[in-house]
XYZ file of C-alpha atoms in Angstrom:
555
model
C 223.346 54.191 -39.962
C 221.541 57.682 -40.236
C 223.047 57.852 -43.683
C 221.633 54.502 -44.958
C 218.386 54.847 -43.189
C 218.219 58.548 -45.142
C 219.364 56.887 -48.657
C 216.389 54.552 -48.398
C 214.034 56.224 -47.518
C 214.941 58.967 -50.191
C 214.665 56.400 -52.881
C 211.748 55.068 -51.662
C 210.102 58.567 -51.709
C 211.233 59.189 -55.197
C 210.172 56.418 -56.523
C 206.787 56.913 -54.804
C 206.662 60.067 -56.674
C 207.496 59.030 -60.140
C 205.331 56.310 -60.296
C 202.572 58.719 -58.642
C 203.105 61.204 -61.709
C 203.545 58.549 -64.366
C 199.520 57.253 -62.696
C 198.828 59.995 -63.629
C 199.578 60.492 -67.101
C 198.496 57.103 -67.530
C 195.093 57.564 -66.683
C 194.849 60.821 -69.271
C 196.669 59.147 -71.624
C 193.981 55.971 -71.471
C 191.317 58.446 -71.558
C 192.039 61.127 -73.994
C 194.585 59.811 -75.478
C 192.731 59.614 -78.800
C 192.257 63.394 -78.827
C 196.043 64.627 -78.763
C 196.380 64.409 -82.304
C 193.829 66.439 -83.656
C 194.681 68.612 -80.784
C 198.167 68.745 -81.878
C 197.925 68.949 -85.345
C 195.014 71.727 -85.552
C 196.963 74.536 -84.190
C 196.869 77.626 -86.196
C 199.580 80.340 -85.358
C 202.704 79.659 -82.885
C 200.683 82.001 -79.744
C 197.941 79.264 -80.444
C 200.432 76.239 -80.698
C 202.515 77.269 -77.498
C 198.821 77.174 -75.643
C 198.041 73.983 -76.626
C 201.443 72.636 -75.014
C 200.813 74.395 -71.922
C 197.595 72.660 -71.515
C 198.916 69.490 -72.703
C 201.608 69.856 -70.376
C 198.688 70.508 -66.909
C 196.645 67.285 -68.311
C 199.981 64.886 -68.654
C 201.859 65.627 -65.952
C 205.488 65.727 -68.157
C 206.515 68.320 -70.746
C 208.936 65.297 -71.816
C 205.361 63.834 -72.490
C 204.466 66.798 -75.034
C 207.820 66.960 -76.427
C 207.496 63.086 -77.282
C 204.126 63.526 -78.561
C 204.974 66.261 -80.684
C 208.520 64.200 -82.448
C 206.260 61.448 -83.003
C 203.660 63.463 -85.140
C 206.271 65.392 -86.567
C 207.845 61.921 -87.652
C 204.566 61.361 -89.474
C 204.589 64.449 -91.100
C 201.949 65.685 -89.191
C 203.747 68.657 -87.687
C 205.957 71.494 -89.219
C 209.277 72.471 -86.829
C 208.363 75.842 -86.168
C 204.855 74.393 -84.562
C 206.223 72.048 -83.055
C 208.554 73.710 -81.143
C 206.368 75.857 -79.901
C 203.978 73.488 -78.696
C 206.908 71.746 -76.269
C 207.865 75.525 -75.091
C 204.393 75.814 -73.958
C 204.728 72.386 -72.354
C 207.889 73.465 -70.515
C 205.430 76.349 -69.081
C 202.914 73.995 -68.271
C 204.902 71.592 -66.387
C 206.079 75.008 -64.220
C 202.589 75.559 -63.664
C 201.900 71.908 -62.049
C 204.780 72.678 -59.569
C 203.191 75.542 -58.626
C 199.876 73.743 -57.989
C 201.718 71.008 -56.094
C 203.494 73.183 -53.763
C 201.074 74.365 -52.012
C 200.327 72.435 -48.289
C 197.282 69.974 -50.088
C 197.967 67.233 -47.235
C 194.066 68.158 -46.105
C 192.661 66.772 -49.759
C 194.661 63.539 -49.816
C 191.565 61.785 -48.398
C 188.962 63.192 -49.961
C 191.354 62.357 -53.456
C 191.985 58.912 -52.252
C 188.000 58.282 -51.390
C 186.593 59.595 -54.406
C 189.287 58.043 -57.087
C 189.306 54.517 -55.168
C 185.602 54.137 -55.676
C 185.626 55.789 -59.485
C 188.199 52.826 -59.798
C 187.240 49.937 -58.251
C 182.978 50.558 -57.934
C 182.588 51.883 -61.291
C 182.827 49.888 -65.293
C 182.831 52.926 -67.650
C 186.267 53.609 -69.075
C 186.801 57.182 -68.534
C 185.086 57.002 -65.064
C 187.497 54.387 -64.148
C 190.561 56.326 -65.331
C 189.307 59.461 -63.728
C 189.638 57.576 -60.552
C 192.971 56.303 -61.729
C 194.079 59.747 -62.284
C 192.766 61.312 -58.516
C 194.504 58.963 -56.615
C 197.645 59.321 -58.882
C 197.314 63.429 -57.812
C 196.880 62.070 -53.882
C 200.205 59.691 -54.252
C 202.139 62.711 -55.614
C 200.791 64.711 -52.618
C 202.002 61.301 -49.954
C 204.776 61.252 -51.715
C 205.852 65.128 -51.094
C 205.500 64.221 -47.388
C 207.470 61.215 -47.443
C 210.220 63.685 -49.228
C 210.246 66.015 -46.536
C 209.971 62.864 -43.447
C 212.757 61.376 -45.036
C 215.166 64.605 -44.938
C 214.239 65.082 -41.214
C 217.006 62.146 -39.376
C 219.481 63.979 -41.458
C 218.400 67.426 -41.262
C 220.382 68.327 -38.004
C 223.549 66.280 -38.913
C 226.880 67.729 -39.994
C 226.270 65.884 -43.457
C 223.943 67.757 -44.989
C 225.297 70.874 -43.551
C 228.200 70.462 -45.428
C 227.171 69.352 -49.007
C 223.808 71.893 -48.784
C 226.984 74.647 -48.498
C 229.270 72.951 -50.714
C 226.244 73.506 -53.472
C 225.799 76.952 -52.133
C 229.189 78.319 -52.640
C 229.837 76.226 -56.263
C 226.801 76.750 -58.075
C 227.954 75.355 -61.338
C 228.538 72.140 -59.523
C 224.862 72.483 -58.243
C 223.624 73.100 -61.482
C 225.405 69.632 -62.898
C 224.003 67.609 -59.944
C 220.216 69.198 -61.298
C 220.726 68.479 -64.491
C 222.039 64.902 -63.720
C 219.220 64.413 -60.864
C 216.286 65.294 -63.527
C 217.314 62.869 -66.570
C 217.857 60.093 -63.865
C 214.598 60.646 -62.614
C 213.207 61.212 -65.920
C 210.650 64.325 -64.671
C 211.205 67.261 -64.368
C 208.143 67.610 -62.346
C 209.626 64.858 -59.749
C 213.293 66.639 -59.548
C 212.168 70.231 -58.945
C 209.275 69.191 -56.818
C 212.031 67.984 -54.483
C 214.458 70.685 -54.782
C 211.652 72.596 -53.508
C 210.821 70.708 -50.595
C 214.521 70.723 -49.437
C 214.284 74.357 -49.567
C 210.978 74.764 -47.408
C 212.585 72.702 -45.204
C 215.884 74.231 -44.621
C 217.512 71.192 -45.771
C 219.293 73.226 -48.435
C 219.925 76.839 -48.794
C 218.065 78.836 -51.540
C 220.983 79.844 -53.430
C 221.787 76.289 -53.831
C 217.841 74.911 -54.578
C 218.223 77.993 -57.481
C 221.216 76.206 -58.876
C 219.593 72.689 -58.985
C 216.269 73.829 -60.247
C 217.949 75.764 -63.046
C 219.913 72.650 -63.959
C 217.458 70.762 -63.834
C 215.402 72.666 -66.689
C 218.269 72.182 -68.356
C 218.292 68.368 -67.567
C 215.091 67.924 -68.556
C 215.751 68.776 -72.244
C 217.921 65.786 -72.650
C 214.998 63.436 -71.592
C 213.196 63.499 -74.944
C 216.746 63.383 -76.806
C 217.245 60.296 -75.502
C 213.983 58.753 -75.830
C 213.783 59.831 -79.665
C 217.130 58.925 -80.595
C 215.323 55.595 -83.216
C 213.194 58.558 -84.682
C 214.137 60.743 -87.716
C 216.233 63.488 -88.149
C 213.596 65.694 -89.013
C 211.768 64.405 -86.135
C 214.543 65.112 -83.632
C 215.519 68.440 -84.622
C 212.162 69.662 -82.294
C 213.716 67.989 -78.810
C 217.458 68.974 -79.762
C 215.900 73.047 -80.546
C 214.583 72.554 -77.510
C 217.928 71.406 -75.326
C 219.550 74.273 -77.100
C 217.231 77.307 -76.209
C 216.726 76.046 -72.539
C 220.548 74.996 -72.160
C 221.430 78.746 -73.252
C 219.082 80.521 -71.774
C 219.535 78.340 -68.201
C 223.100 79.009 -68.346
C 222.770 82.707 -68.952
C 220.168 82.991 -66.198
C 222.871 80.633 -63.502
C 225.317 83.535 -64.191
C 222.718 86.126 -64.015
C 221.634 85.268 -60.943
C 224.376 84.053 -59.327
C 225.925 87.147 -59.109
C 223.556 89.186 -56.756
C 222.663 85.982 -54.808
C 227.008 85.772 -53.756
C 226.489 89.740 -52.952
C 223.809 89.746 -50.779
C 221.997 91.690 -53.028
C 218.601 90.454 -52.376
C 218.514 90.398 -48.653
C 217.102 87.688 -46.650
C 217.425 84.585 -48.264
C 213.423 83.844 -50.253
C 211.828 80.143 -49.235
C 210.723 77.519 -51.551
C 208.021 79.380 -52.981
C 210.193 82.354 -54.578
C 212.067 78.767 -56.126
C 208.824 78.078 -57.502
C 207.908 81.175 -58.815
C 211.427 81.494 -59.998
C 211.045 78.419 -62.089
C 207.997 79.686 -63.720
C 209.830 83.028 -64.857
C 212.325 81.151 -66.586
C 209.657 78.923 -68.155
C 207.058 81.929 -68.750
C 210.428 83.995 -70.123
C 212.192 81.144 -72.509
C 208.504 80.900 -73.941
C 208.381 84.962 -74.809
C 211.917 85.044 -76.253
C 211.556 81.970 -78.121
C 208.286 81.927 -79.681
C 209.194 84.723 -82.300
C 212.375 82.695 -83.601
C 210.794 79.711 -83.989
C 210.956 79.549 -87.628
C 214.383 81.314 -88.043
C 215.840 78.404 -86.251
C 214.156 75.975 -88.946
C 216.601 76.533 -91.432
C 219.612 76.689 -88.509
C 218.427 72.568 -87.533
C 218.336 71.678 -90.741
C 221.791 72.669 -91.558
C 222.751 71.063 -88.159
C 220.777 67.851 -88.704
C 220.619 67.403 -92.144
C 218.411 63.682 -93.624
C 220.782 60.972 -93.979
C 221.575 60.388 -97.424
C 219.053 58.563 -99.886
C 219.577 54.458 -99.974
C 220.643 53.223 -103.025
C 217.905 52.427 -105.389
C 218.252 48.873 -105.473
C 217.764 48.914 -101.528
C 214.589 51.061 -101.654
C 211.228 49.966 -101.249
C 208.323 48.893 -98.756
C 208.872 46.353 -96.394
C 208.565 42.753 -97.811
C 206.496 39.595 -96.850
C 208.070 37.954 -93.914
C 207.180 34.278 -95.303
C 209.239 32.298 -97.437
C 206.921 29.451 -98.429
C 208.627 25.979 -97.375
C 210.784 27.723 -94.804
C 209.527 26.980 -91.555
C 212.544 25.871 -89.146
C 211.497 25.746 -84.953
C 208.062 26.370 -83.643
C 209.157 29.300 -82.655
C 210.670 31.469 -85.632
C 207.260 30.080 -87.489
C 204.930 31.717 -85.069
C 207.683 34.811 -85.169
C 207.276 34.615 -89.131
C 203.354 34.913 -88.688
C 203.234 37.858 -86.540
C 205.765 39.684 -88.573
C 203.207 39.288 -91.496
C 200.526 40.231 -89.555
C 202.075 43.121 -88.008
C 202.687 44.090 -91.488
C 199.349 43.949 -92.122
C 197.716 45.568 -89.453
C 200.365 48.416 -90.569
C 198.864 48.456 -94.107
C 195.301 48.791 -92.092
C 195.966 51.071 -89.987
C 197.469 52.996 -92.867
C 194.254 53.329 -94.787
C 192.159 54.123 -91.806
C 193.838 56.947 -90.498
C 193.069 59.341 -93.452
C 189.387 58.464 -93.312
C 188.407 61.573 -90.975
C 190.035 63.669 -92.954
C 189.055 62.282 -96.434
C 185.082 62.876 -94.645
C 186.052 66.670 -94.762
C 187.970 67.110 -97.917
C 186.270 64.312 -100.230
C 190.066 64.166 -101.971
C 189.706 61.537 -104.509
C 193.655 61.054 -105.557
C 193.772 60.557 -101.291
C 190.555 57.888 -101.841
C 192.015 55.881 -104.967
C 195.234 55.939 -102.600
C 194.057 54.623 -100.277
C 191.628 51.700 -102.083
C 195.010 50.879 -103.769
C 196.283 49.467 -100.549
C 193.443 47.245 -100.151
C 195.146 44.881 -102.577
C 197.832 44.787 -100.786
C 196.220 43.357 -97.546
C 194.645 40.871 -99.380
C 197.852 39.484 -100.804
C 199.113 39.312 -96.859
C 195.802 37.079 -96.292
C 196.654 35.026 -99.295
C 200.183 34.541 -97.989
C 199.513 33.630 -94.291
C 196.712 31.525 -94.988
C 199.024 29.411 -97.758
C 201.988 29.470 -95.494
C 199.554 27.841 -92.788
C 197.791 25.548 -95.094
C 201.541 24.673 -95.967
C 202.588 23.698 -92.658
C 204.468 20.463 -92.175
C 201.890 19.081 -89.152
C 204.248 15.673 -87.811
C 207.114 18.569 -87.302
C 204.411 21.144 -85.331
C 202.573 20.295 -81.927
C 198.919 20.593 -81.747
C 198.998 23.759 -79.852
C 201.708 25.324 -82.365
C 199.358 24.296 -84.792
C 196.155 26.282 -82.939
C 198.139 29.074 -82.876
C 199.039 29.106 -85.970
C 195.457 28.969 -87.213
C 194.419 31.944 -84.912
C 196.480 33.810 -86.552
C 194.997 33.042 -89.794
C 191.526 33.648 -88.594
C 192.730 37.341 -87.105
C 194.274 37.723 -91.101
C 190.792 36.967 -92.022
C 189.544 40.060 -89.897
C 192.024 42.478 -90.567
C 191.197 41.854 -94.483
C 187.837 42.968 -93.872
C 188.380 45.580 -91.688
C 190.503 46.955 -94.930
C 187.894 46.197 -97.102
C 185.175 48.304 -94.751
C 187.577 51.105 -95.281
C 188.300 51.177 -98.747
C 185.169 49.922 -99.774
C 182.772 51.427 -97.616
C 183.932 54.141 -95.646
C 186.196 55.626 -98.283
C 182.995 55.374 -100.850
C 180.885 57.416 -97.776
C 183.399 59.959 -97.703
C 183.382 60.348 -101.349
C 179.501 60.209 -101.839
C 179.448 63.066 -98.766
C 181.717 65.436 -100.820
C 179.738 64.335 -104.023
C 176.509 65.245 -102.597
C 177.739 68.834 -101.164
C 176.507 67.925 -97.667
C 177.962 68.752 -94.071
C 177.501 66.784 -90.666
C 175.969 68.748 -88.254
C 178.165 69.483 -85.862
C 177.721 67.458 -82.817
C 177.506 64.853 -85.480
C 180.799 64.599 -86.550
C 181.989 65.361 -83.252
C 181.000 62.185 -82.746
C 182.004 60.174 -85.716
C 185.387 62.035 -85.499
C 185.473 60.511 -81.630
C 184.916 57.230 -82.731
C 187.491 57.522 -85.109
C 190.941 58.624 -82.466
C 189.282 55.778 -80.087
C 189.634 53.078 -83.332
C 193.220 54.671 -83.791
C 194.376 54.233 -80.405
C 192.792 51.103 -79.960
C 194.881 49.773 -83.557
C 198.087 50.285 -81.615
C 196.452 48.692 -78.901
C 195.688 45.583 -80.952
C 199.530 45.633 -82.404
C 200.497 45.286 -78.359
C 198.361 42.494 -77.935
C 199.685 40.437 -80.818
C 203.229 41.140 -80.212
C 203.570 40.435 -76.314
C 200.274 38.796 -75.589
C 199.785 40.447 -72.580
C 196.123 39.294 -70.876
C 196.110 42.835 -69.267
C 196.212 44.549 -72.900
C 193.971 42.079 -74.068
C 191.864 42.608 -71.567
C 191.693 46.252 -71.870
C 191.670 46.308 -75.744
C 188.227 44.185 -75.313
C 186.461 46.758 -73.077
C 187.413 49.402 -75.459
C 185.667 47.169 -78.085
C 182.277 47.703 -75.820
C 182.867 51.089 -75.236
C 182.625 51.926 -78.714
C 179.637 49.736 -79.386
C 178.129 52.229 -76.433
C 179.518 55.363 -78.518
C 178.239 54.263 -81.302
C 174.524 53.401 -80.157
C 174.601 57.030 -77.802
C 175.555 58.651 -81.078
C 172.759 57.130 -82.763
C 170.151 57.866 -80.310
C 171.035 61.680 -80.578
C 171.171 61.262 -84.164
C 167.669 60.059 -83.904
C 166.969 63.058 -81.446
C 168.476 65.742 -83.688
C 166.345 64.492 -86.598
C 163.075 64.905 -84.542
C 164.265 68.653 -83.360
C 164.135 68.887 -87.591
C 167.859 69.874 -87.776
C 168.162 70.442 -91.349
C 171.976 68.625 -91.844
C 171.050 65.571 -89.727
C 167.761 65.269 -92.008
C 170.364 65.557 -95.459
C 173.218 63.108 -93.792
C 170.827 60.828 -91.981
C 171.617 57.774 -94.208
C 175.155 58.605 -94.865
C 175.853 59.180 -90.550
C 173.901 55.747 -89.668
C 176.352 54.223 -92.258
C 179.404 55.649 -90.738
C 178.379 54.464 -87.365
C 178.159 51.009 -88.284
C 180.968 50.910 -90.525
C 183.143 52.141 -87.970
C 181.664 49.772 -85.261
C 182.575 46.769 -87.544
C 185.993 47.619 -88.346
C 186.899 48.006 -84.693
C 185.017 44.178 -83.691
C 187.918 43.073 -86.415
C 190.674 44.977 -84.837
C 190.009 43.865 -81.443
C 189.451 39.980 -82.106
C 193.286 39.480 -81.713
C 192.462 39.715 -78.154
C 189.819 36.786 -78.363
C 192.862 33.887 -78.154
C 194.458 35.362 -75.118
C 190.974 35.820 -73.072
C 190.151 32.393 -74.122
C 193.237 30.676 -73.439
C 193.205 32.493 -69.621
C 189.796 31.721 -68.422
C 188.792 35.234 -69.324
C 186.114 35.259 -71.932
C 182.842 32.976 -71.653
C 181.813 30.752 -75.084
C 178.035 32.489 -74.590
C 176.314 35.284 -72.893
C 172.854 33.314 -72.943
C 171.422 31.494 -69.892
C 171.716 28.161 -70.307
C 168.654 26.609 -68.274
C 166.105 28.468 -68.117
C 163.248 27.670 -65.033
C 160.004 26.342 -66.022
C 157.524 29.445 -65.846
């Protein structure tokens, strides 16, 4: 019975902490999520890229989280390997660094955490307020979670059980480095699995020599976490989280035998506590960074040899993606309402495509990149063109009325993400250009701003792909907030616009016309992006027909 009561309450612990640590990242990721790509992508040398990922790694909670970050912009093209890699070594080190943080005895701040991020959360509308509060009480659950850990080991502690398996680990320590490795891509954190092979250790539940074991394994573990979660991506893309699973496999092996040795000697007296396993951990981390970072374009070349592209299709097969009507072909209800979001999933790709250059076209004025992307806008309009003659098309005796609403919706979000496409191509493209024609410069709290406004419009695009796909009223939900924080952004920005002008700041004078512009252009094209989530708040009671008072008392 002491076993059971032991097994459950370990799994309830551990799941306590992952979802305390995945809060967490949440909450950054719903904040400043926006910002990891220009983070990402404007790294300079490796020294510069491998600090970025440890500070990525201290704001997300995961270095599984940089790695993934970093394969998907590398997938884009956004991100050379030797960068790349970099960046996730630095995340490995940063993810050491939040163990060492959450070791200490923090039981006294749970509270205060839990006081102060409940009412940021639940007394509080602004969007990064409210995720700041999201993110303190995610840092108080890890905390509850760490004492749960070491309540749950305490029925057991005493028994001839764990005795027995805590030596077993001891004496075979390349048994005790499998079970790490295997407990880590289970769990899927590293943070979670070490973070308990500590606690066992400050609690005597298991002996140093076997927590070393584990925790080494479990760095190793934790490189096949992003493996597996990239494995849809591209080869080029995956050849950053496979690097990575090489260097730490080899250099976690060589540092088991290493250690190992002295540890079966006696060499190194009486046996350290769960701190020296912390601070262990971090020399491996801190060390794997220093060796690596010089190599990390040697092994380019290795990786590609290893993971070479796939062969080219044949020619016949190449191609974009085509239209996913076939005029006339309508069969069930459902696989017609399927056939429309294809299309406009398509669509919102060919969007979203054109608007994520824009912030960089503002800088460079390319005009190849700005006829590039205005030839795409023909594009979307031949998606409107099809959807809205595929609807108008529609046998209506075979279709229910509410299929038939639906379908019509959809048309009418077509209709928006047209002219979202045209504000790029047509207007903000034509800014960009006239800005490079003109020789002139933002200031630069200017286009901080603008350049803010942008990552919020291409996070909140993905956001508005969610909400068509699943229809979620939580997404849609969230996705119309977003809308009205950047209708705030974009009246703050121009207020201090306004401000900077009357300060006589030369560049906000020479830009004025071209910044006010920008700020409505981009306010527009978001209020089409986000009126996918109109239907859904509408169909669940969510979203009121007016905002005006309807009877007004006689004065």
């Amino acid at each position: 019975m002491a076993i059971l009561t032991f097994l459950v309450s370990l799994a309830g612990a551990t799941m306590f902490l992952l979802f305390a640590v995945r809060m967490v990242r949440t909450g950054i990721e719903r904040s400043y999520g926006a910002s990891f790509q220009r983070l990402l992508t404007g790294t300079g040398s490796q020294l510069h890229a491998g600090g970025v990922g440890i500070g990525l790694a201290l704001v997300l909670q995961s270095s599984a989280a940089v790695t993934l970050l970093v394969t998907g912009f590398a997938a884009g093209g956004y991100l050379g390997f030797p960068t790349g890699l970099a960046i996730v070594l630095g995340g490995d080190l940063g993810s050491a660094l939040i163990i060492q943080i959450l070791s200490f005895n923090l039981d006294w701040l749970v509270p205060v955490l839990l006081a102060l991020g409940g009412y940021l959360f639940v007394k509080t509308e602004g969007k990064k307020t409210r995720q700041a509060g999201r993110i303190l009480m995610g840092i108080a659950f890890i905390l509850i979670s760490l004492r749960f850990l070491r309540e749950a080991m305490d029925p057991i502690r005493d028994s001839a059980f764990l005795p027995a398996v805590a030596g077993y680990l001891a004496r075979d320590y390349i048994t005790a480095f499998l079970v790490g490795g295997a407990l880590a891509f289970v769990m899927h954190s590293s943070v979670a699995a070490i973070l308990m092979c500590v606690t066992l250790v400050q609690i005597g539940a298991i002996p140093f020599e076997a927590g070393l074991s584990l925790v080494l394994g479990a760095n190793f573990g934790s490189g096949f976490i992003p493996v597996w979660l990239s494995r849809g991506m591209s080869q080029s893309a995956r050849r950053i989280p496979f690097a990575n699973l090489g260097l730490r496999g080899s250099w976690a092996v060589v540092c088991l035998v290493a250690v190992n040795s002295p540890l079966a000697a006696g060499q190194l007296g009486e046996a350290p506590g769960g701190q020296m396993l912390v601070y262990a951990h971090l020399a491996f981390n801190g060390s794997l960074l220093l060796l690596a970072l010089p190599i990390c374009a040697r092994i380019a070349p290795l990786m590609s040899q290893l993971m070479p592209e796939p062969a080219a299709p044949d020619a016949g097969l190449a191609g974009r993606p085509v239209s996913a009507l076939e005029p006339g072909s309508y069969g069930p209800p459902a696989q017609m309402l399927a056939n429309l979001k294809r299309e406009l999933l398509r669509m919102s790709d060919l969007v979203e495509t054109m608007f994520r250059p824009v912030a960089d076209l503002y800088q460079s004025g390319d005009k190849e990149q700005i006829k590039a992307l205005q030839a795409l806008d023909p594009e979307v309009n031949t998606c409107l063109s099809g959807i809205r003659s595929y609807v108008a098309d529609i046998p209506e005796a075979d279709f229910s009325r509410a299929d038939l609403k639906m379908a019509r919706e959809m048309v009418e979000y077509a209709i928006r993400l047209e002219t979202a496409g045209d504000v790029a191509a047509r207007r903000l493209a034509v800014l960009a250009g006239d800005l490079h024609k003109k020789n002139l410069r933002f200031s630069t709290e200017g286009w901080g701003e603008i350049l803010r406004m942008h990552e919020a419009i291409m996070a909140n695009l993905r956001l508005a792909s969610n909400v068509l796909i699943s229809g979620d009223l939580e997404s849609a939900r969230l996705l119309n907030l977003e809308k009205t924080e950047l209708k705030r952004m974009e009246r703050d920005s121009r207020k201090r616009h306004l401000k900077r002008l009357q300060r006589g700041e030369r560049n906000s004078f020479d830009t004025s016309d071209i910044h006010l512009e920008t700020l409505r252009a981009l306010r527009e094209f978001n209020s089409h992006v986000a009126a996918i989530s109109y239907p859904v708040l509408y169909q669940n009671g969510q979203l009121l027909e007016t905002r005006l008072i309807e009877d007004m008392e006689a004065s």
